[in-house]
Amino acid sequence: MAAVEIVSFGYLHDGPPTAHLTIDLRHHFRDPHVSPELRCMTADDEPVRAAVLGTPGVASLVMATVAAVEAFAFGPSARTITIADGCAGGRHRAPVFARALAELLRDAGHDVSVHHRDLDKPVVQR
């Protein structure tokens, strides 16, 4: 199986990294940042993971992204496939999505690495 690199990031910190496929989670899925009790938490906290994974459409998008990776893996140049997924601050939706995607891709036999570019950055005040 192909090697896959997943990079989660926040658009408010810097532009998206170079990738074969970039998933923008900002406008279609509820931002945990709007909930005061979740704002200072990160994807490392269970309430954030539950909020993101419980959002309608997120699980379907993870599955669709797995299918996209599978399609890339069967292309003529079988190198590392890079997937970038971003949200506003890079602390909630993007890293939760990245971890869910990585789990499914590993289950499918892919060699997966995950990097959370902005997870440890301060909360963006907006």
mmCIF file of N, CA and C in Angstrom:
data_model
loop_
_atom_site.group_PDB
_atom_site.id
_atom_site.type_symbol
_atom_site.label_atom_id
_atom_site.label_comp_id
_atom_site.label_asym_id
_atom_site.label_seq_id
_atom_site.Cartn_x
_atom_site.Cartn_y
_atom_site.Cartn_z
ATOM 1 N N MET A 1 0.836 -1.197 0.000
ATOM 2 C CA MET A 1 0.000 0.000 0.000
ATOM 3 C C MET A 1 0.869 1.245 0.000
ATOM 4 N N ALA A 2 0.273 2.331 -0.343
ATOM 5 C CA ALA A 2 0.997 3.596 -0.452
ATOM 6 C C ALA A 2 1.288 4.207 0.910
ATOM 7 N N ALA A 3 2.335 5.015 0.924
ATOM 8 C CA ALA A 3 2.632 5.826 2.104
ATOM 9 C C ALA A 3 1.767 7.079 2.033
ATOM 10 N N VAL A 4 1.219 7.482 3.165
ATOM 11 C CA VAL A 4 0.340 8.650 3.225
ATOM 12 C C VAL A 4 0.833 9.576 4.328
ATOM 13 N N GLU A 5 0.955 10.847 3.992
ATOM 14 C CA GLU A 5 1.290 11.875 4.969
ATOM 15 C C GLU A 5 0.058 12.753 5.135
ATOM 16 N N ILE A 6 -0.385 12.925 6.367
ATOM 17 C CA ILE A 6 -1.542 13.784 6.659
ATOM 18 C C ILE A 6 -1.044 14.964 7.483
ATOM 19 N N VAL A 7 -1.379 16.168 7.041
ATOM 20 C CA VAL A 7 -0.987 17.383 7.744
ATOM 21 C C VAL A 7 -2.249 18.154 8.101
ATOM 22 N N SER A 8 -2.503 18.334 9.404
ATOM 23 C CA SER A 8 -3.621 19.183 9.819
ATOM 24 C C SER A 8 -3.059 20.579 10.071
ATOM 25 N N PHE A 9 -3.885 21.593 9.822
ATOM 26 C CA PHE A 9 -3.400 22.967 9.953
ATOM 27 C C PHE A 9 -4.558 23.925 10.188
ATOM 28 N N GLY A 10 -4.224 25.157 10.551
ATOM 29 C CA GLY A 10 -5.200 26.218 10.720
ATOM 30 C C GLY A 10 -4.946 27.332 9.727
ATOM 31 N N TYR A 11 -5.959 27.684 8.958
ATOM 32 C CA TYR A 11 -5.830 28.741 7.956
ATOM 33 C C TYR A 11 -5.485 30.097 8.582
ATOM 34 N N LEU A 12 -5.879 30.324 9.831
ATOM 35 C CA LEU A 12 -5.620 31.618 10.456
ATOM 36 C C LEU A 12 -4.165 31.780 10.896
ATOM 37 N N HIS A 13 -3.372 30.702 10.841
ATOM 38 C CA HIS A 13 -1.958 30.775 11.197
ATOM 39 C C HIS A 13 -1.077 30.948 9.969
ATOM 40 N N ASP A 14 -1.432 30.306 8.871
ATOM 41 C CA ASP A 14 -0.643 30.358 7.647
ATOM 42 C C ASP A 14 -1.428 29.623 6.564
ATOM 43 N N GLY A 15 -0.997 29.738 5.342
ATOM 44 C CA GLY A 15 -1.670 29.066 4.242
ATOM 45 C C GLY A 15 -1.535 27.559 4.329
ATOM 46 N N PRO A 16 -2.298 26.862 3.506
ATOM 47 C CA PRO A 16 -2.242 25.404 3.530
ATOM 48 C C PRO A 16 -0.897 24.884 3.017
ATOM 49 N N PRO A 17 -0.451 23.768 3.555
ATOM 50 C CA PRO A 17 0.771 23.158 3.034
ATOM 51 C C PRO A 17 0.515 22.557 1.655
ATOM 52 N N THR A 18 1.569 22.317 0.932
ATOM 53 C CA THR A 18 1.463 21.676 -0.371
ATOM 54 C C THR A 18 0.958 20.248 -0.179
ATOM 55 N N ALA A 19 -0.043 19.864 -0.960
ATOM 56 C CA ALA A 19 -0.636 18.532 -0.811
ATOM 57 C C ALA A 19 -1.271 18.088 -2.126
ATOM 58 N N HIS A 20 -1.476 16.800 -2.248
ATOM 59 C CA HIS A 20 -2.214 16.271 -3.396
ATOM 60 C C HIS A 20 -3.701 16.577 -3.273
ATOM 61 N N LEU A 21 -4.171 16.610 -2.032
ATOM 62 C CA LEU A 21 -5.585 16.881 -1.758
ATOM 63 C C LEU A 21 -5.663 17.706 -0.478
ATOM 64 N N THR A 22 -6.387 18.828 -0.551
ATOM 65 C CA THR A 22 -6.578 19.678 0.618
ATOM 66 C C THR A 22 -8.057 19.715 0.959
ATOM 67 N N ILE A 23 -8.384 19.409 2.203
ATOM 68 C CA ILE A 23 -9.757 19.395 2.691
ATOM 69 C C ILE A 23 -9.953 20.636 3.565
ATOM 70 N N ASP A 24 -10.912 21.482 3.197
ATOM 71 C CA ASP A 24 -11.211 22.699 3.953
ATOM 72 C C ASP A 24 -12.441 22.442 4.817
ATOM 73 N N LEU A 25 -12.231 22.384 6.114
ATOM 74 C CA LEU A 25 -13.309 22.063 7.054
ATOM 75 C C LEU A 25 -13.970 23.304 7.648
ATOM 76 N N ARG A 26 -13.558 24.493 7.224
ATOM 77 C CA ARG A 26 -14.004 25.722 7.885
ATOM 78 C C ARG A 26 -15.485 26.041 7.725
ATOM 79 N N HIS A 27 -16.043 25.886 6.561
ATOM 80 C CA HIS A 27 -17.358 26.450 6.299
ATOM 81 C C HIS A 27 -18.519 25.461 6.384
ATOM 82 N N HIS A 28 -18.233 24.196 6.410
ATOM 83 C CA HIS A 28 -19.308 23.211 6.331
ATOM 84 C C HIS A 28 -19.571 22.452 7.626
ATOM 85 N N PHE A 29 -18.691 22.606 8.595
ATOM 86 C CA PHE A 29 -18.835 21.843 9.828
ATOM 87 C C PHE A 29 -18.688 22.765 11.025
ATOM 88 N N ARG A 30 -19.553 22.587 12.002
ATOM 89 C CA ARG A 30 -19.588 23.449 13.189
ATOM 90 C C ARG A 30 -18.220 23.510 13.865
ATOM 91 N N ASP A 31 -17.826 24.721 14.238
ATOM 92 C CA ASP A 31 -16.532 24.964 14.857
ATOM 93 C C ASP A 31 -16.643 24.851 16.376
ATOM 94 N N PRO A 32 -15.940 23.913 17.013
ATOM 95 C CA PRO A 32 -15.976 23.820 18.473
ATOM 96 C C PRO A 32 -15.524 25.114 19.166
ATOM 97 N N HIS A 33 -14.783 25.935 18.468
ATOM 98 C CA HIS A 33 -14.317 27.213 19.025
ATOM 99 C C HIS A 33 -15.475 28.081 19.500
ATOM 100 N N VAL A 34 -16.649 27.940 18.883
ATOM 101 C CA VAL A 34 -17.791 28.783 19.256
ATOM 102 C C VAL A 34 -18.378 28.384 20.606
ATOM 103 N N SER A 35 -18.050 27.216 21.098
ATOM 104 C CA SER A 35 -18.510 26.773 22.422
ATOM 105 C C SER A 35 -17.459 27.160 23.457
ATOM 106 N N PRO A 36 -17.799 28.073 24.366
ATOM 107 C CA PRO A 36 -16.803 28.517 25.352
ATOM 108 C C PRO A 36 -16.138 27.377 26.111
ATOM 109 N N GLU A 37 -16.873 26.309 26.390
ATOM 110 C CA GLU A 37 -16.293 25.198 27.155
ATOM 111 C C GLU A 37 -15.280 24.392 26.338
ATOM 112 N N LEU A 38 -15.327 24.493 25.010
ATOM 113 C CA LEU A 38 -14.402 23.749 24.159
ATOM 114 C C LEU A 38 -13.284 24.621 23.586
ATOM 115 N N ARG A 39 -13.451 25.916 23.636
ATOM 116 C CA ARG A 39 -12.545 26.850 22.945
ATOM 117 C C ARG A 39 -11.080 26.631 23.286
ATOM 118 N N CYS A 40 -10.746 26.457 24.528
ATOM 119 C CA CYS A 40 -9.336 26.327 24.923
ATOM 120 C C CYS A 40 -8.850 24.882 24.931
ATOM 121 N N MET A 41 -9.749 23.959 24.625
ATOM 122 C CA MET A 41 -9.351 22.557 24.509
ATOM 123 C C MET A 41 -8.791 22.318 23.104
ATOM 124 N N THR A 42 -8.261 21.125 22.896
ATOM 125 C CA THR A 42 -7.745 20.749 21.580
ATOM 126 C C THR A 42 -8.264 19.358 21.208
ATOM 127 N N ALA A 43 -7.805 18.877 20.088
ATOM 128 C CA ALA A 43 -8.150 17.529 19.635
ATOM 129 C C ALA A 43 -7.641 16.456 20.586
ATOM 130 N N ASP A 44 -6.770 16.828 21.510
ATOM 131 C CA ASP A 44 -6.298 15.873 22.512
ATOM 132 C C ASP A 44 -7.347 15.612 23.590
ATOM 133 N N ASP A 45 -8.399 16.433 23.628
ATOM 134 C CA ASP A 45 -9.435 16.320 24.658
ATOM 135 C C ASP A 45 -10.674 15.615 24.103
ATOM 136 N N GLU A 46 -11.172 14.643 24.860
ATOM 137 C CA GLU A 46 -12.316 13.842 24.424
ATOM 138 C C GLU A 46 -13.551 14.671 24.064
ATOM 139 N N PRO A 47 -13.917 15.726 24.819
ATOM 140 C CA PRO A 47 -15.103 16.502 24.426
ATOM 141 C C PRO A 47 -14.978 17.121 23.027
ATOM 142 N N VAL A 48 -13.785 17.515 22.646
ATOM 143 C CA VAL A 48 -13.568 18.062 21.306
ATOM 144 C C VAL A 48 -13.708 16.962 20.269
ATOM 145 N N ARG A 49 -13.085 15.824 20.519
ATOM 146 C CA ARG A 49 -13.200 14.702 19.574
ATOM 147 C C ARG A 49 -14.654 14.293 19.381
ATOM 148 N N ALA A 50 -15.392 14.207 20.484
ATOM 149 C CA ALA A 50 -16.805 13.823 20.400
ATOM 150 C C ALA A 50 -17.607 14.852 19.622
ATOM 151 N N ALA A 51 -17.341 16.131 19.850
ATOM 152 C CA ALA A 51 -18.074 17.189 19.141
ATOM 153 C C ALA A 51 -17.797 17.142 17.642
ATOM 154 N N VAL A 52 -16.542 16.967 17.279
ATOM 155 C CA VAL A 52 -16.192 16.952 15.852
ATOM 156 C C VAL A 52 -16.719 15.694 15.181
ATOM 157 N N LEU A 53 -16.448 14.532 15.761
ATOM 158 C CA LEU A 53 -16.868 13.286 15.122
ATOM 159 C C LEU A 53 -18.380 13.102 15.151
ATOM 160 N N GLY A 54 -19.056 13.806 16.060
ATOM 161 C CA GLY A 54 -20.515 13.749 16.119
ATOM 162 C C GLY A 54 -21.200 14.733 15.187
ATOM 163 N N THR A 55 -20.435 15.547 14.490
ATOM 164 C CA THR A 55 -20.998 16.522 13.562
ATOM 165 C C THR A 55 -21.467 15.815 12.294
ATOM 166 N N PRO A 56 -22.725 16.009 11.900
ATOM 167 C CA PRO A 56 -23.213 15.364 10.675
ATOM 168 C C PRO A 56 -22.325 15.682 9.471
ATOM 169 N N GLY A 57 -21.968 14.647 8.751
ATOM 170 C CA GLY A 57 -21.174 14.802 7.538
ATOM 171 C C GLY A 57 -19.691 14.539 7.716
ATOM 172 N N VAL A 58 -19.176 14.663 8.922
ATOM 173 C CA VAL A 58 -17.734 14.477 9.126
ATOM 174 C C VAL A 58 -17.325 13.035 8.814
ATOM 175 N N ALA A 59 -18.031 12.065 9.358
ATOM 176 C CA ALA A 59 -17.672 10.665 9.104
ATOM 177 C C ALA A 59 -17.748 10.339 7.614
ATOM 178 N N SER A 60 -18.739 10.884 6.924
ATOM 179 C CA SER A 60 -18.861 10.650 5.478
ATOM 180 C C SER A 60 -17.684 11.252 4.723
ATOM 181 N N LEU A 61 -17.241 12.430 5.159
ATOM 182 C CA LEU A 61 -16.103 13.065 4.496
ATOM 183 C C LEU A 61 -14.813 12.282 4.765
ATOM 184 N N VAL A 62 -14.658 11.759 5.956
ATOM 185 C CA VAL A 62 -13.486 10.916 6.245
ATOM 186 C C VAL A 62 -13.490 9.714 5.301
ATOM 187 N N MET A 63 -14.624 9.064 5.158
ATOM 188 C CA MET A 63 -14.722 7.895 4.272
ATOM 189 C C MET A 63 -14.453 8.276 2.814
ATOM 190 N N ALA A 64 -14.975 9.418 2.379
ATOM 191 C CA ALA A 64 -14.734 9.872 1.009
ATOM 192 C C ALA A 64 -13.248 10.167 0.792
ATOM 193 N N THR A 65 -12.586 10.671 1.814
ATOM 194 C CA THR A 65 -11.163 10.964 1.699
ATOM 195 C C THR A 65 -10.352 9.671 1.632
ATOM 196 N N VAL A 66 -10.773 8.665 2.382
ATOM 197 C CA VAL A 66 -10.136 7.345 2.263
ATOM 198 C C VAL A 66 -10.244 6.860 0.820
ATOM 199 N N ALA A 67 -11.425 7.001 0.230
ATOM 200 C CA ALA A 67 -11.627 6.571 -1.163
ATOM 201 C C ALA A 67 -10.726 7.364 -2.114
ATOM 202 N N ALA A 68 -10.556 8.655 -1.864
ATOM 203 C CA ALA A 68 -9.680 9.477 -2.699
ATOM 204 C C ALA A 68 -8.232 9.019 -2.584
ATOM 205 N N VAL A 69 -7.801 8.714 -1.367
ATOM 206 C CA VAL A 69 -6.431 8.223 -1.169
ATOM 207 C C VAL A 69 -6.239 6.907 -1.915
ATOM 208 N N GLU A 70 -7.226 6.025 -1.834
ATOM 209 C CA GLU A 70 -7.145 4.752 -2.557
ATOM 210 C C GLU A 70 -6.999 4.994 -4.057
ATOM 211 N N ALA A 71 -7.722 5.970 -4.588
ATOM 212 C CA ALA A 71 -7.626 6.288 -6.014
ATOM 213 C C ALA A 71 -6.223 6.797 -6.355
ATOM 214 N N PHE A 72 -5.697 7.710 -5.536
ATOM 215 C CA PHE A 72 -4.339 8.205 -5.757
ATOM 216 C C PHE A 72 -3.328 7.059 -5.679
ATOM 217 N N ALA A 73 -3.530 6.124 -4.771
ATOM 218 C CA ALA A 73 -2.585 5.025 -4.564
ATOM 219 C C ALA A 73 -2.464 4.131 -5.789
ATOM 220 N N PHE A 74 -3.489 4.078 -6.600
ATOM 221 C CA PHE A 74 -3.456 3.237 -7.793
ATOM 222 C C PHE A 74 -3.009 4.000 -9.028
ATOM 223 N N GLY A 75 -2.612 5.264 -8.847
ATOM 224 C CA GLY A 75 -2.111 6.064 -9.966
ATOM 225 C C GLY A 75 -0.751 5.583 -10.426
ATOM 226 N N PRO A 76 -0.281 6.117 -11.542
ATOM 227 C CA PRO A 76 0.975 5.638 -12.128
ATOM 228 C C PRO A 76 2.228 5.970 -11.314
ATOM 229 N N SER A 77 2.180 6.996 -10.486
ATOM 230 C CA SER A 77 3.365 7.323 -9.682
ATOM 231 C C SER A 77 3.046 7.059 -8.218
ATOM 232 N N ALA A 78 3.469 5.929 -7.741
ATOM 233 C CA ALA A 78 3.134 5.489 -6.385
ATOM 234 C C ALA A 78 4.126 6.040 -5.369
ATOM 235 N N ARG A 79 4.088 7.332 -5.160
ATOM 236 C CA ARG A 79 4.922 7.959 -4.140
ATOM 237 C C ARG A 79 4.051 8.287 -2.942
ATOM 238 N N THR A 80 4.613 8.999 -1.995
ATOM 239 C CA THR A 80 3.844 9.398 -0.824
ATOM 240 C C THR A 80 2.697 10.316 -1.242
ATOM 241 N N ILE A 81 1.515 10.014 -0.727
ATOM 242 C CA ILE A 81 0.324 10.822 -0.992
ATOM 243 C C ILE A 81 0.153 11.758 0.196
ATOM 244 N N THR A 82 0.112 13.058 -0.077
ATOM 245 C CA THR A 82 -0.022 14.040 0.997
ATOM 246 C C THR A 82 -1.436 14.590 1.016
ATOM 247 N N ILE A 83 -2.065 14.503 2.185
ATOM 248 C CA ILE A 83 -3.405 15.037 2.414
ATOM 249 C C ILE A 83 -3.277 16.127 3.470
ATOM 250 N N ALA A 84 -3.782 17.313 3.166
ATOM 251 C CA ALA A 84 -3.810 18.403 4.140
ATOM 252 C C ALA A 84 -5.265 18.661 4.498
ATOM 253 N N ASP A 85 -5.525 18.843 5.766
ATOM 254 C CA ASP A 85 -6.890 19.193 6.172
ATOM 255 C C ASP A 85 -6.809 20.366 7.137
ATOM 256 N N GLY A 86 -7.617 21.380 6.837
ATOM 257 C CA GLY A 86 -7.523 22.596 7.617
ATOM 258 C C GLY A 86 -8.848 23.073 8.157
ATOM 259 N N CYS A 87 -8.761 23.728 9.295
ATOM 260 C CA CYS A 87 -9.897 24.438 9.883
ATOM 261 C C CYS A 87 -9.411 25.850 10.197
ATOM 262 N N ALA A 88 -10.131 26.575 10.979
ATOM 263 C CA ALA A 88 -9.748 27.965 11.245
ATOM 264 C C ALA A 88 -8.437 28.042 12.024
ATOM 265 N N GLY A 89 -8.397 27.440 13.209
ATOM 266 C CA GLY A 89 -7.226 27.574 14.068
ATOM 267 C C GLY A 89 -6.309 26.374 14.116
ATOM 268 N N GLY A 90 -6.760 25.232 13.591
ATOM 269 C CA GLY A 90 -5.922 24.042 13.569
ATOM 270 C C GLY A 90 -5.842 23.281 14.873
ATOM 271 N N ARG A 91 -6.771 23.565 15.795
ATOM 272 C CA ARG A 91 -6.725 22.922 17.117
ATOM 273 C C ARG A 91 -7.865 21.938 17.344
ATOM 274 N N HIS A 92 -8.932 22.025 16.563
ATOM 275 C CA HIS A 92 -10.122 21.212 16.816
ATOM 276 C C HIS A 92 -10.442 20.286 15.641
ATOM 277 N N ARG A 93 -11.160 20.824 14.650
ATOM 278 C CA ARG A 93 -11.661 19.991 13.557
ATOM 279 C C ARG A 93 -10.565 19.304 12.757
ATOM 280 N N ALA A 94 -9.556 20.058 12.342
ATOM 281 C CA ALA A 94 -8.523 19.487 11.468
ATOM 282 C C ALA A 94 -7.748 18.339 12.112
ATOM 283 N N PRO A 95 -7.256 18.489 13.338
ATOM 284 C CA PRO A 95 -6.519 17.345 13.905
ATOM 285 C C PRO A 95 -7.400 16.143 14.225
ATOM 286 N N VAL A 96 -8.659 16.377 14.616
ATOM 287 C CA VAL A 96 -9.562 15.246 14.856
ATOM 288 C C VAL A 96 -9.811 14.508 13.542
ATOM 289 N N PHE A 97 -10.086 15.263 12.483
ATOM 290 C CA PHE A 97 -10.292 14.676 11.158
ATOM 291 C C PHE A 97 -9.047 13.891 10.734
ATOM 292 N N ALA A 98 -7.870 14.483 10.911
ATOM 293 C CA ALA A 98 -6.620 13.830 10.503
ATOM 294 C C ALA A 98 -6.433 12.499 11.225
ATOM 295 N N ARG A 99 -6.706 12.481 12.512
ATOM 296 C CA ARG A 99 -6.538 11.241 13.285
ATOM 297 C C ARG A 99 -7.543 10.170 12.862
ATOM 298 N N ALA A 100 -8.780 10.577 12.598
ATOM 299 C CA ALA A 100 -9.792 9.616 12.147
ATOM 300 C C ALA A 100 -9.408 9.044 10.783
ATOM 301 N N LEU A 101 -8.938 9.914 9.902
ATOM 302 C CA LEU A 101 -8.499 9.474 8.581
ATOM 303 C C LEU A 101 -7.309 8.523 8.697
ATOM 304 N N ALA A 102 -6.337 8.874 9.520
ATOM 305 C CA ALA A 102 -5.154 8.032 9.693
ATOM 306 C C ALA A 102 -5.527 6.641 10.199
ATOM 307 N N GLU A 103 -6.453 6.581 11.139
ATOM 308 C CA GLU A 103 -6.872 5.288 11.682
ATOM 309 C C GLU A 103 -7.444 4.382 10.592
ATOM 310 N N LEU A 104 -8.330 4.937 9.768
ATOM 311 C CA LEU A 104 -8.931 4.125 8.704
ATOM 312 C C LEU A 104 -7.908 3.725 7.650
ATOM 313 N N LEU A 105 -7.001 4.642 7.318
ATOM 314 C CA LEU A 105 -5.982 4.315 6.316
ATOM 315 C C LEU A 105 -5.018 3.246 6.834
ATOM 316 N N ARG A 106 -4.673 3.314 8.104
ATOM 317 C CA ARG A 106 -3.811 2.264 8.686
ATOM 318 C C ARG A 106 -4.534 0.921 8.665
ATOM 319 N N ASP A 107 -5.833 0.938 8.988
ATOM 320 C CA ASP A 107 -6.624 -0.295 8.952
ATOM 321 C C ASP A 107 -6.648 -0.891 7.542
ATOM 322 N N ALA A 108 -6.534 -0.021 6.520
ATOM 323 C CA ALA A 108 -6.535 -0.473 5.131
ATOM 324 C C ALA A 108 -5.136 -0.885 4.658
ATOM 325 N N GLY A 109 -4.147 -0.787 5.558
ATOM 326 C CA GLY A 109 -2.807 -1.253 5.229
ATOM 327 C C GLY A 109 -1.827 -0.188 4.770
ATOM 328 N N HIS A 110 -2.200 1.072 4.807
ATOM 329 C CA HIS A 110 -1.295 2.145 4.398
ATOM 330 C C HIS A 110 -0.315 2.489 5.517
ATOM 331 N N ASP A 111 0.855 2.927 5.114
ATOM 332 C CA ASP A 111 1.854 3.458 6.045
ATOM 333 C C ASP A 111 1.539 4.950 6.198
ATOM 334 N N VAL A 112 1.090 5.365 7.375
ATOM 335 C CA VAL A 112 0.566 6.731 7.560
ATOM 336 C C VAL A 112 1.381 7.492 8.595
ATOM 337 N N SER A 113 1.718 8.735 8.245
ATOM 338 C CA SER A 113 2.300 9.656 9.224
ATOM 339 C C SER A 113 1.365 10.850 9.346
ATOM 340 N N VAL A 114 1.284 11.406 10.553
ATOM 341 C CA VAL A 114 0.396 12.539 10.820
ATOM 342 C C VAL A 114 1.203 13.641 11.480
ATOM 343 N N HIS A 115 1.029 14.854 10.977
ATOM 344 C CA HIS A 115 1.676 16.025 11.565
ATOM 345 C C HIS A 115 0.602 17.092 11.797
ATOM 346 N N HIS A 116 0.526 17.587 13.018
ATOM 347 C CA HIS A 116 -0.433 18.648 13.363
ATOM 348 C C HIS A 116 0.335 19.967 13.455
ATOM 349 N N ARG A 117 0.341 20.712 12.369
ATOM 350 C CA ARG A 117 1.156 21.918 12.283
ATOM 351 C C ARG A 117 0.817 22.957 13.344
ATOM 352 N N ASP A 118 -0.476 23.136 13.645
ATOM 353 C CA ASP A 118 -0.886 24.253 14.492
ATOM 354 C C ASP A 118 -1.584 23.842 15.786
ATOM 355 N N LEU A 119 -1.615 22.573 16.093
ATOM 356 C CA LEU A 119 -2.334 22.073 17.275
ATOM 357 C C LEU A 119 -1.880 22.752 18.563
ATOM 358 N N ASP A 120 -0.602 22.990 18.697
ATOM 359 C CA ASP A 120 -0.072 23.545 19.942
ATOM 360 C C ASP A 120 0.051 25.064 19.945
ATOM 361 N N LYS A 121 -0.459 25.710 18.919
ATOM 362 C CA LYS A 121 -0.421 27.176 18.881
ATOM 363 C C LYS A 121 -1.530 27.740 19.746
ATOM 364 N N PRO A 122 -1.392 28.999 20.190
ATOM 365 C CA PRO A 122 -2.414 29.608 21.040
ATOM 366 C C PRO A 122 -3.764 29.729 20.326
ATOM 367 N N VAL A 123 -4.823 29.787 21.105
ATOM 368 C CA VAL A 123 -6.161 29.998 20.570
ATOM 369 C C VAL A 123 -6.180 31.319 19.816
ATOM 370 N N VAL A 124 -6.747 31.299 18.616
ATOM 371 C CA VAL A 124 -6.863 32.532 17.829
ATOM 372 C C VAL A 124 -8.082 33.284 18.344
ATOM 373 N N GLN A 125 -7.877 34.506 18.759
ATOM 374 C CA GLN A 125 -8.991 35.335 19.244
ATOM 375 C C GLN A 125 -9.688 35.949 18.042
ATOM 376 N N ARG A 126 -10.973 35.675 17.917
ATOM 377 C CA ARG A 126 -11.729 36.227 16.788
ATOM 378 C C ARG A 126 -13.077 36.690 17.240
#
